[in-house]
Amino acid sequence: MRSSVSYILSHAPGESVMSHPDYAQHAQHHACLLVLVKGIGGMLKNFNKLWERIQKVNNIKVTDSSGQVRDIWVRYVRDYPVENNDWGDFQTHRRLLGLITLSKFTNQVELNEVCRVHESLKVKYSNTLYDSRAFMFGPVSNMKKPEQEPETYSYEEEKVSKEGSSLGDKYSLPSEQADSLSSSESFPRSTSSSASFPVQEENFTTPSNFKTHAMFYGENDPVPDLEQNVADLINSLFWVVESKRLERSREKLEKVSLLLAPFEKKDFVGLDMESRNNKKRCMGRVTKNLADLTLQSGLVAESLSLYHNSAEILKSVNDWLWLAAAKEGLCAASAILLYPNLRNPTPLQRNASLQESSPNKTKPLSLFQPNIDPFRKYKATSSPLRSSKNSSPINPPSELTPSSSDSIETSSRQSETDNADSESIASSSDIEYQSQKSFYVSDHSSIPRQPPSQINNQYLLNGEEIAEKYRKAIIHYSKYQNAGIIETEACFKAARIAVEQNNSLHASSFLQNVIFINLTLSEQEKIQRFDTLAELYKEIGFLRKAAFCQRLAATRQVSPNNPNPDWQRCYYLMLHSFPGHRLSLDPNYVIQHQVGWPALQIQLLQELVVAARRMGHPALATRHMTFLLQTMWPHLSRQEHRDLAIQLQALSAQCEGGPVPLVLETGEVIPPANLTHVPHCSWFSPRPLPPPRAPTLVKCKTQTGPFIFTPIHFGSLERKTKKDEGRMEYLWVEDDICEVQMKLTNPLPFELKVSNMRLLTSGVVFESIPETIILPPDSPTTVNLHGTPKEVGELQILGYSTHTLGVKSNCRLKNMPMPNKFPASFTIEVIPSLPTITIETTVAPSGSVSMSSLENIGSTTNISLHNGESTECTMKITNTSNVPIEYLDIAIQSNMDSQLQSKVFQFSNEEIQAQLPIPPNETATVVMKLYGEADFLDLGGVGGENLFPNSLTSNYPSRVGSPVPNAQTSLPTQSSNPQTSLSSGLMVNRTSGSFRSTNSHTTSWSAPISVMPPSRGRQIETQVLIRYSGGAGKELHCRQSSLQINLELLPSVSITHWDVLPAEIPTQLYLVLDVTNLTSEEMEFHYAPSKHILIESKESCRVPVPLDRCPFSATPPKQLDDDTIDSKSTTTGTSTNSLELMCSEHITNNIDLRWHLQHSGIGGRASVRGITLSQAMMDIVRMSPLNWEVSVNKRVIAPQQELTCAAGECVSLGVCVRNHLPRALRRLCLSVQLYQDYNNGALSYRLDNRVAAAGNNKVVLPTLAESAKAYHECTVVFLTPGEYKIDIQCSTTEPVLEDTAILKETDHQSLIQPCAGEVSHVWRFIPPVAISVTD
Amino acid sequence: MAVCVAVIGKDNSPLYIGGIGNDSGSDNELSRQWLVHTALDALEERLTTTGNGAAGANANAARTDMRDLYLGLLYSTDTHKIYGYVTNTRIKLVLVTHSTSPSGSNIRDAEVRAALRRLHALYADAVCNPFHLPGDPINSQKFDKQVKNLMLNNV
């Protein structure tokens, strides 16, 4: 766009170079009257308000002399350099035409000063000023207008000349207006008539040289007629301009003088002014001047042709500067007609003069609400023409999706329709505008707008042409170095039109051109240039360009060339360039939308930190540094991490960073930046309470189904689990310390101190305990954070807070950096507080084990007991909480089956319940009895061929008649199937335990101990579960403490073998036990009330224990039935078993075995529980159902009685059998058999030549009625001397083989026949009768 | 002589920036990034407007396909000229040259166009790597070398 022949006509920097560019200019300002509004004197409180009100009066309608309505526009500025005024001939809109002062005074002196300043301002702009107003605000309201001299203007000579020269014109003016011009004595009639000026208390007088139309108000007066007065001023200005226009239009073109731009003055010295070229030049310039005036006085359409004409003329004489001005004018006029909404007041921004542009003026950043797309906003505040652009030019981050071609198409279509609609939109906005303006127009008669036909002016340029013409104009301007400012302004104006045209590329090319214009500007103006560039770039959506310009402006602010660096403005400029760098002030937004150029962002942020620091706002510096570390973490190298972290530390030393939003003076809010990378958290999870403090449900949950586990998963059905991610299954307890575990890593290469780590929670009140840790570099460390919930309800854990590198951060889980996906919060239910206890256990009698458990977890009590020993264990339960214990339940779990367990551990539940409730800090005592329950019978070698391994007979020859089956033929006991009875008996014993264990749900051990071999020590692990509760939540939850008791059972005695012997008295028997002392001490073994024996360590002893025989009546009749009638059936197992059980129980209950260790004084009991008995033994144990009375030689023999007789002597043997059963016995076979016992286990029954018997040695009794007696007698003669024994037995046979005839007839039955094979039970007379036969 | 070459993803994040020249003064990496970054505005605007240029709605699609990938000069500064190129997948290739070549002759448009075409080919080769994830920065050494070569020799 630059002219290739730059500066051809330019000179060295001239003296009157316009050096103050007005970057805020718009094309429509060409048609405006320039009015300076100035506050003088003391600062007015409501100055800004008044300024705004004045600005609203920017358009009035005036009916001119021909009855046409003129639209007059005004531009108000707050400051105007006089030098720019000098260009007033070149472009008339640069002339300052009016002056309004708003002044405050409190006394006469100040009033004088104010008046002086006003007058001096008038003098300053005397060349161009047409009229002025002074609004004076005095100390009291409703001030009277002071005396005042008539207003005079310094341009009077001009006025006079004007009056003189164009008197005729003046007459055409309405008289009223003419008056106002000539003398302001009568000036605003409307005001003087409408506004009342009451009597003034103090008489202020304006100085004599103050000749301005002044209005006086109290400082706080509403100033109702402000708009009216301003409108009056404009009205008067218009008429001056109009008169000037008319004057100009009637000038003779041949005679006009040459109009000059300020720097041209020297150029034409000595030139022939009369040349044809120069004439044309003069004509062209005057025409251009006229066009300017025409445009200003509201005749836009007419100005078009004038501009065109002047351009034609000037082109022919190559007067490029003025040609450019003419073209620009044409463009401006066209733009005003084409885009009327350009003039629509959007006050502060369009019309505000540049000089008051402070940071305050700039738009607030939309970034602070990250939910609004920050990159979108800049388009939103635009005129209706531009509104369609919202979708197209920039891709906001949300639209980064790949809809490339689509978006192009739609946007293209949109803009097409836009172009088509622009006409209608314009007209509609006109209407709107009129209604807005109606207030100001109300004074004047309402007039229709310019007819639309006027728009179809032949010279009217369309949008494309405007841009083209402007381009040419700028090229022309660029040929003059001195016109640099004009060129710059033209660029901005052209860019603004391009913005209005929605043509960003044009706009950007115009803006780009600004950069190339080489101007000698003050640093401040350069900054303003960049600022305005940025502003316009923003408007066309070139956010990056805007950001670039802002950053340039910022660096200029503090460049070394700048005499007075302004770090604050630098800071704000940087801050406002955030959107262009795709940065947001909210770190989370930046992290989530990782777009933009990290290298540039890092650079900007670092500069921002410096600016903030130099600005003297260390808090901001810290904040931005934190932000930099947090958001740019992935893009920084390790070295940079380290450096920045150290910088941050240094910064935060001045001002600590905290997680609170910072509010800038401009009202912008800098949201907190939290360091979640330092330290890096890779694991975060709340922990359940430790087992002893974890609450459990008082009542077990009812099982919903029979299945505990299913391998089948229906993925689609498992939505429930997804939903409450972060909801914890366990409970926390009010007032109880809870724990969250996290894993932290220090990514920095130095040791990092993290202090004051707490948990961030919501929901119920939670008291977090601060934690300080020091993290070594690069090694994950597990950290536990603790806290106490103080209320009941739901607790959400949102994250944690840290204080590291001098920055406090609230690290929320939802904002955690990506690789670890945490749920947004963890939700935990907090239940009412529950009591806590400590348990102290003492083992009473021995006192050997006393263990106090303070923290009642895993406390273990070790007790060793000898088998059969008992002791007491005292548990002291102390309530250590503030909640009374109202529920206490003790259960025992062990690796024993429950039956055994109940024998080992005994406690009274009632006693426990009686002690409840336990108030805080009180103690309850629970006494538990421990008994070393054991099976004293050593069943070590069970199995195999040896059926009765423990019976004494297998090892020891017995003195007594033994049922040892070594003479099978003669022993009918084989039919009783001892194998079955024994094995089944054992089976019950063995299997019962394990069977029960499957039932018992309390036992968790896999192989419970049920049978305890007595010879070895056993370890019993027992857990005493104490469930307790109290307080508000006692109905639902309780706590469970467990106390481990390791019980060691030491062997004491064992009974290795046993047998039963008949006692001397038939009602008694001896239980003969082989007792082994398994201890290492000497033992005193009490086995009968008055009998004891000392057993050496590891020694074995045989003791006979006298016992009563098991009474018959104790047995239920049913069992007898089984015994007698069904004895032959194969299912005798159970019946025999029950019988055996009965016998063994009888023995167990009646035996009282005690042992006492002499040395250590420990004593205990032993029992023979589970003793097994063979059939033969049982016969001994049980009372016989038959009562025997055996008599020898008519004398009844006593038990154990020694009988002697001589060989050859006839001995009469009488056997009397009485039935004690409650019913009759049938088919009894009573036999008497003699034999010799060699006492070496061999029995000889072959006594044919030694004994002679007379009478039946076997009789069959068909029936023996209840309580009936049967007597049988036979005679025996012993032929040789020796020891003889008589076996007397009675057997019953199966009734199947009933041979009643035989039974009835024969008393003398054959020996074998009736009994053989069918013997089902045998009763013997015990002990056998022994007779020693002597010579 | 090309100073800098940049490959920019469709979300306008940089995929590759390669520059030659000393890393001091105004020619450093950062200033090059500023140059390319600020060129993106013009580039995007250019993209939307070229799409709009098509007159008929049905011709539009055809035009988008057929449109020249080379966008021409995006903007120029006192020292540099920035050229743009957009692939059909909206990957932007930006080439920065000195505004005046050392020899004094102006850089011709056709040369830049050819260089950018070659760059496009190189880019296509680079992303053909099955281990490259589209949208990730390109850190292939081969690509880097080839691009540096291109900058030195051809423009």
mmCIF file of C-alpha atoms in Angstrom, chain A residues 933-1044:
data_model
loop_
_atom_site.group_PDB
_atom_site.id
_atom_site.type_symbol
_atom_site.label_atom_id
_atom_site.label_comp_id
_atom_site.label_asym_id
_atom_site.label_seq_id
_atom_site.Cartn_x
_atom_site.Cartn_y
_atom_site.Cartn_z
ATOM 1 C CA GLU A 933 -10.035 -79.627 78.323
ATOM 2 C CA ALA A 934 -8.422 -82.634 76.821
ATOM 3 C CA ASP A 935 -8.919 -86.182 75.943
ATOM 4 C CA PHE A 936 -6.798 -88.023 78.398
ATOM 5 C CA LEU A 937 -7.191 -91.318 76.729
ATOM 6 C CA ASP A 938 -4.306 -91.941 74.499
ATOM 7 C CA LEU A 939 -5.764 -93.504 71.445
ATOM 8 C CA GLY A 940 -2.541 -93.404 69.664
ATOM 9 C CA GLY A 941 -2.442 -96.675 67.853
ATOM 10 C CA VAL A 942 -5.981 -97.253 66.866
ATOM 11 C CA GLY A 943 -6.629 -99.343 63.816
ATOM 12 C CA GLY A 944 -5.276 -102.430 62.229
ATOM 13 C CA GLU A 945 -5.780 -105.846 63.648
ATOM 14 C CA ASN A 946 -5.491 -104.844 67.177
ATOM 15 C CA LEU A 947 -9.007 -104.205 68.164
ATOM 16 C CA PHE A 948 -8.408 -103.118 71.660
ATOM 17 C CA PRO A 949 -5.041 -101.624 71.640
ATOM 18 C CA ASN A 950 -5.572 -99.902 74.864
ATOM 19 C CA SER A 951 -6.960 -102.690 76.797
ATOM 20 C CA LEU A 952 -4.586 -103.974 79.350
ATOM 21 C CA THR A 953 -4.856 -107.502 78.239
ATOM 22 C CA SER A 954 -3.016 -107.094 75.073
ATOM 23 C CA ASN A 955 0.124 -106.241 76.899
ATOM 24 C CA TYR A 956 -0.363 -107.520 80.342
ATOM 25 C CA PRO A 957 -1.420 -110.860 81.498
ATOM 26 C CA SER A 958 -4.376 -110.296 83.594
ATOM 27 C CA ARG A 959 -4.953 -111.806 86.909
ATOM 28 C CA VAL A 960 -8.533 -111.909 86.236
ATOM 29 C CA GLY A 961 -10.437 -113.837 83.702
ATOM 30 C CA SER A 962 -10.104 -112.042 80.530
ATOM 31 C CA PRO A 963 -12.382 -112.114 77.592
ATOM 32 C CA VAL A 964 -9.506 -112.266 75.286
ATOM 33 C CA PRO A 965 -10.658 -114.108 72.237
ATOM 34 C CA ASN A 966 -7.841 -116.478 71.890
ATOM 35 C CA ALA A 967 -10.206 -119.396 72.268
ATOM 36 C CA GLN A 968 -12.598 -118.412 69.652
ATOM 37 C CA THR A 969 -14.512 -121.555 69.477
ATOM 38 C CA SER A 970 -15.491 -121.467 73.035
ATOM 39 C CA LEU A 971 -16.146 -117.786 73.126
ATOM 40 C CA PRO A 972 -19.580 -116.923 72.008
ATOM 41 C CA THR A 973 -18.785 -113.271 72.224
ATOM 42 C CA GLN A 974 -17.768 -113.230 68.640
ATOM 43 C CA SER A 975 -21.342 -112.941 67.649
ATOM 44 C CA SER A 976 -21.556 -109.561 69.270
ATOM 45 C CA ASN A 977 -19.386 -108.176 66.478
ATOM 46 C CA PRO A 978 -17.047 -106.127 68.510
ATOM 47 C CA GLN A 979 -15.412 -104.721 65.450
ATOM 48 C CA THR A 980 -18.532 -102.907 64.531
ATOM 49 C CA SER A 981 -19.247 -101.635 67.907
ATOM 50 C CA LEU A 982 -15.825 -100.340 68.456
ATOM 51 C CA SER A 983 -15.303 -98.716 65.145
ATOM 52 C CA SER A 984 -18.685 -97.145 65.137
ATOM 53 C CA GLY A 985 -18.083 -95.847 68.574
ATOM 54 C CA LEU A 986 -14.912 -94.267 67.476
ATOM 55 C CA MET A 987 -16.446 -92.968 64.398
ATOM 56 C CA VAL A 988 -18.889 -90.929 66.294
ATOM 57 C CA ASN A 989 -16.235 -89.520 68.426
ATOM 58 C CA ARG A 990 -13.980 -88.716 65.580
ATOM 59 C CA THR A 991 -16.278 -87.318 63.085
ATOM 60 C CA SER A 992 -18.559 -85.370 65.295
ATOM 61 C CA GLY A 993 -16.145 -82.524 65.609
ATOM 62 C CA SER A 994 -15.440 -82.020 62.027
ATOM 63 C CA PHE A 995 -19.008 -82.406 61.137
ATOM 64 C CA ARG A 996 -20.032 -79.689 63.477
ATOM 65 C CA SER A 997 -17.392 -77.414 62.226
ATOM 66 C CA THR A 998 -19.051 -77.204 58.906
ATOM 67 C CA ASN A 999 -22.125 -76.062 60.658
ATOM 68 C CA SER A 1000 -20.547 -73.514 62.835
ATOM 69 C CA HIS A 1001 -20.239 -70.233 61.036
ATOM 70 C CA THR A 1002 -18.150 -68.697 63.732
ATOM 71 C CA THR A 1003 -15.167 -70.868 63.228
ATOM 72 C CA SER A 1004 -12.841 -69.600 60.657
ATOM 73 C CA TRP A 1005 -10.174 -72.158 61.078
ATOM 74 C CA SER A 1006 -10.105 -74.752 58.457
ATOM 75 C CA ALA A 1007 -9.222 -77.702 60.592
ATOM 76 C CA PRO A 1008 -10.692 -77.270 64.001
ATOM 77 C CA ILE A 1009 -9.210 -79.258 66.787
ATOM 78 C CA SER A 1010 -11.694 -81.606 68.226
ATOM 79 C CA VAL A 1011 -9.737 -84.557 69.333
ATOM 80 C CA MET A 1012 -6.793 -83.657 71.344
ATOM 81 C CA PRO A 1013 -4.138 -86.167 71.707
ATOM 82 C CA PRO A 1014 -3.130 -85.781 75.273
ATOM 83 C CA SER A 1015 0.482 -86.635 74.909
ATOM 84 C CA ARG A 1016 1.457 -83.582 72.916
ATOM 85 C CA GLY A 1017 1.117 -79.923 73.689
ATOM 86 C CA ARG A 1018 -1.417 -78.049 71.627
ATOM 87 C CA GLN A 1019 -1.706 -74.500 70.566
ATOM 88 C CA ILE A 1020 -5.150 -73.070 70.586
ATOM 89 C CA GLU A 1021 -5.620 -69.749 68.931
ATOM 90 C CA THR A 1022 -8.618 -67.994 70.162
ATOM 91 C CA GLN A 1023 -10.107 -64.680 69.383
ATOM 92 C CA VAL A 1024 -12.363 -63.078 71.866
ATOM 93 C CA LEU A 1025 -14.625 -60.828 69.867
ATOM 94 C CA ILE A 1026 -16.007 -58.017 71.872
ATOM 95 C CA ARG A 1027 -18.776 -56.181 70.154
ATOM 96 C CA TYR A 1028 -19.834 -53.048 71.847
ATOM 97 C CA SER A 1029 -21.784 -49.994 71.081
ATOM 98 C CA GLY A 1030 -23.397 -46.980 72.598
ATOM 99 C CA GLY A 1031 -24.646 -43.515 71.932
ATOM 100 C CA ALA A 1032 -26.999 -42.518 69.199
ATOM 101 C CA GLY A 1033 -25.955 -45.079 66.696
ATOM 102 C CA LYS A 1034 -26.090 -48.090 68.911
ATOM 103 C CA GLU A 1035 -29.112 -49.549 67.200
ATOM 104 C CA LEU A 1036 -27.331 -49.905 63.924
ATOM 105 C CA HIS A 1037 -23.648 -50.051 64.412
ATOM 106 C CA CYS A 1038 -21.235 -51.385 66.873
ATOM 107 C CA ARG A 1039 -17.543 -51.783 67.138
ATOM 108 C CA GLN A 1040 -15.700 -54.950 67.349
ATOM 109 C CA SER A 1041 -12.543 -55.504 69.279
ATOM 110 C CA SER A 1042 -10.752 -58.700 69.216
ATOM 111 C CA LEU A 1043 -8.514 -60.114 71.811
ATOM 112 C CA GLN A 1044 -6.221 -62.824 70.835
#
